[in-house]
């Protein structure tokens, strides 16, 4: 975050793990399922990834390859989405870069919403201030350290993380 200009740049790293087995269970449990335009293998996880943000996406990759995300407007935000297949026993790494402006009092706020899952998602985040600004207060689990604040937690409930600064 740059308090002098109100500009922000963000990198969102998403790790999607598919711990499903590719054998040893009936097809009605692990697939493959009915014929589709994009066939799957036993244990594949086909998911629709959506990222909601007020900011503009400047790039996206899946592993080391460029990732094309659809863009739309929903819930007063931009939503960037893609249909992904993650083979059994593998992890996919998605990186999305964003930029934008933030408004309001000197501070930053991030709302993290819970998605119903068998195991809660895990989230790690950090916010770093540019220039001479200093953190004056944090809430929601953010721990300040110099010009940065970090948090790590299971996403088992909705959470609002806030950071106030001066300078």
Short mmCIF file of C-alpha atoms in Angstrom, two decimals:
data_model
loop_
_atom_site.label_atom_id
_atom_site.label_comp_id
_atom_site.label_asym_id
_atom_site.label_seq_id
_atom_site.Cartn_x
_atom_site.Cartn_y
_atom_site.Cartn_z
CA UNK A 1 0.00 0.00 0.00
CA UNK A 2 1.22 3.49 -0.79
CA UNK A 3 -0.44 5.89 1.68
CA UNK A 4 0.78 8.95 -0.24
CA UNK A 5 -1.08 8.00 -3.44
CA UNK A 6 -3.76 5.56 -2.26
CA UNK A 7 -2.45 2.97 -4.71
CA UNK A 8 -2.14 -0.70 -3.93
CA UNK A 9 -0.49 -3.66 -5.61
CA UNK A 10 -1.24 -7.21 -4.52
CA UNK A 11 -0.12 -10.73 -5.33
CA UNK A 12 -2.58 -13.49 -4.58
CA UNK A 13 -0.98 -16.95 -4.39
CA UNK A 14 -3.52 -19.77 -4.29
CA UNK A 15 -2.48 -23.37 -3.67
CA UNK A 16 -5.13 -25.93 -4.62
CA UNK A 17 -4.39 -29.43 -3.32
CA UNK A 18 -6.22 -32.52 -4.55
CA UNK A 19 -5.58 -35.28 -1.99
CA UNK A 20 -8.03 -37.67 -3.69
CA UNK A 21 -6.79 -41.13 -4.68
CA UNK A 22 -6.80 -42.11 -8.35
CA UNK A 23 -7.68 -45.75 -7.61
CA UNK A 24 -8.99 -48.06 -4.91
CA UNK A 25 -12.51 -46.64 -4.75
CA UNK A 26 -15.57 -47.18 -6.98
CA UNK A 27 -16.01 -44.91 -10.00
CA UNK A 28 -19.13 -43.33 -8.48
CA UNK A 29 -16.85 -41.98 -5.71
CA UNK A 30 -13.69 -40.92 -7.60
CA UNK A 31 -14.85 -40.90 -11.26
CA UNK A 32 -14.37 -40.57 -14.07
CA UNK A 33 -17.93 -39.40 -14.49
CA UNK A 34 -20.27 -39.06 -17.44
CA UNK A 35 -18.68 -38.17 -20.77
CA UNK A 36 -17.88 -34.48 -20.93
CA UNK A 37 -16.42 -32.12 -23.49
CA UNK A 38 -13.26 -32.16 -21.34
CA UNK A 39 -12.88 -35.74 -20.06
CA UNK A 40 -11.60 -36.37 -16.53
CA UNK A 41 -9.56 -39.15 -14.99
CA UNK A 42 -10.31 -41.00 -11.76
CA UNK A 43 -9.71 -38.70 -8.79
CA UNK A 44 -9.60 -35.46 -10.80
CA UNK A 45 -11.00 -32.36 -9.13
CA UNK A 46 -12.75 -30.06 -11.60
CA UNK A 47 -13.44 -26.74 -9.96
CA UNK A 48 -14.58 -23.26 -10.88
CA UNK A 49 -12.18 -20.80 -9.25
CA UNK A 50 -13.54 -17.26 -8.72
CA UNK A 51 -11.68 -14.30 -7.24
CA UNK A 52 -13.77 -11.33 -6.10
CA UNK A 53 -12.03 -7.98 -5.81
CA UNK A 54 -12.51 -4.27 -6.30
CA UNK A 55 -9.12 -4.14 -7.98
CA UNK A 56 -7.97 -4.72 -11.57
CA UNK A 57 -6.20 -7.97 -12.45
CA UNK A 58 -2.86 -7.35 -14.16
CA UNK A 59 -1.83 -10.98 -14.70
CA UNK A 60 -2.45 -14.61 -13.80
CA UNK A 61 -0.52 -17.88 -14.04
CA UNK A 62 -1.19 -21.56 -13.37
CA UNK A 63 2.19 -22.95 -12.41
CA UNK A 64 4.55 -21.27 -14.86
CA UNK A 65 1.97 -20.94 -17.66
CA UNK A 66 -0.26 -17.90 -18.31
CA UNK A 67 -3.84 -18.42 -17.07
CA UNK A 68 -6.78 -16.83 -18.87
CA UNK A 69 -9.46 -15.75 -16.42
CA UNK A 70 -12.94 -14.59 -17.42
CA UNK A 71 -13.85 -11.15 -16.13
CA UNK A 72 -17.31 -10.04 -15.01
CA UNK A 73 -19.07 -7.80 -12.49
CA UNK A 74 -20.88 -9.36 -9.53
CA UNK A 75 -21.79 -8.21 -6.01
CA UNK A 76 -20.39 -4.71 -6.77
CA UNK A 77 -16.98 -6.25 -7.44
CA UNK A 78 -14.96 -7.60 -10.30
CA UNK A 79 -14.91 -11.36 -10.43
CA UNK A 80 -12.18 -13.26 -12.29
CA UNK A 81 -12.92 -16.96 -12.91
CA UNK A 82 -11.58 -20.09 -14.59
CA UNK A 83 -12.51 -23.77 -14.81
CA UNK A 84 -9.55 -25.82 -13.55
CA UNK A 85 -8.77 -29.55 -13.44
CA UNK A 86 -6.46 -30.76 -10.69
CA UNK A 87 -5.33 -34.39 -11.05
CA UNK A 88 -5.46 -36.73 -8.05
CA UNK A 89 -2.51 -36.40 -5.69
CA UNK A 90 -1.28 -33.08 -7.12
CA UNK A 91 -1.27 -29.41 -6.20
CA UNK A 92 -1.98 -26.52 -8.54
CA UNK A 93 -0.47 -23.11 -7.90
CA UNK A 94 -2.35 -20.06 -9.16
CA UNK A 95 -0.84 -16.57 -8.94
CA UNK A 96 -2.91 -13.47 -9.63
CA UNK A 97 -1.52 -9.93 -9.57
CA UNK A 98 -3.83 -7.01 -8.85
CA UNK A 99 -3.63 -3.24 -8.64
CA UNK A 100 -6.03 -0.58 -7.57
CA UNK A 101 -6.83 2.20 -5.18
CA UNK A 102 -8.17 1.99 -1.69
CA UNK A 103 -10.37 4.59 -0.04
CA UNK A 104 -11.43 5.57 3.42
CA UNK A 105 -9.63 6.70 6.54
CA UNK A 106 -5.92 6.02 6.72
CA UNK A 107 -6.12 2.28 6.77
CA UNK A 108 -6.73 -0.94 4.94
CA UNK A 109 -9.49 -3.52 5.31
CA UNK A 110 -9.83 -7.03 3.92
CA UNK A 111 -13.00 -9.09 4.35
CA UNK A 112 -12.39 -12.85 4.18
CA UNK A 113 -15.52 -14.94 3.70
CA UNK A 114 -15.79 -18.60 4.58
CA UNK A 115 -16.51 -21.11 1.85
CA UNK A 116 -18.20 -24.32 3.03
CA UNK A 117 -15.58 -27.07 2.81
CA UNK A 118 -14.85 -30.34 4.59
CA UNK A 119 -11.55 -28.90 5.83
CA UNK A 120 -11.23 -25.12 6.28
CA UNK A 121 -9.04 -23.30 3.80
CA UNK A 122 -5.79 -21.89 5.19
CA UNK A 123 -4.86 -18.27 4.60
CA UNK A 124 -1.64 -16.33 5.07
CA UNK A 125 -1.47 -12.64 4.25
CA UNK A 126 0.77 -9.65 4.72
CA UNK A 127 0.36 -5.93 4.13
CA UNK A 128 3.38 -3.66 3.68
CA UNK A 129 3.24 0.14 3.77
CA UNK A 130 5.36 2.20 1.40
CA UNK A 131 7.00 5.51 2.29
CA UNK A 132 7.20 6.84 5.82
CA UNK A 133 3.83 5.58 7.07
CA UNK A 134 3.69 3.54 10.25
CA UNK A 135 1.09 1.10 11.52
CA UNK A 136 -0.90 2.39 14.50
CA UNK A 137 -3.46 -0.39 15.01
CA UNK A 138 -4.46 -3.81 13.67
CA UNK A 139 -7.49 -6.05 14.19
CA UNK A 140 -8.75 -9.43 13.03
CA UNK A 141 -5.51 -11.28 13.70
CA UNK A 142 -3.04 -9.03 11.86
CA UNK A 143 0.23 -8.81 13.78
CA UNK A 144 2.26 -5.62 13.16
CA UNK A 145 6.01 -5.64 12.66
CA UNK A 146 7.56 -2.39 11.48
CA UNK A 147 5.85 -1.23 8.28
CA UNK A 148 4.23 -4.63 7.70
CA UNK A 149 1.50 -6.70 9.29
CA UNK A 150 0.90 -10.42 8.79
CA UNK A 151 -1.75 -12.98 9.67
CA UNK A 152 -2.15 -16.74 9.25
CA UNK A 153 -5.35 -18.59 10.10
CA UNK A 154 -7.83 -21.26 9.04
CA UNK A 155 -10.78 -19.75 7.17
CA UNK A 156 -13.39 -21.35 9.43
CA UNK A 157 -15.48 -18.19 9.83
CA UNK A 158 -15.93 -14.80 8.17
CA UNK A 159 -13.22 -12.41 9.29
CA UNK A 160 -12.43 -8.73 8.81
CA UNK A 161 -8.75 -7.76 8.97
CA UNK A 162 -7.99 -4.08 9.45
CA UNK A 163 -4.86 -2.00 9.58
CA UNK A 164 -4.71 1.68 10.58
CA UNK A 165 -1.67 3.85 9.89
CA UNK A 166 -0.42 7.42 10.05
CA UNK A 167 2.10 9.35 8.05
#
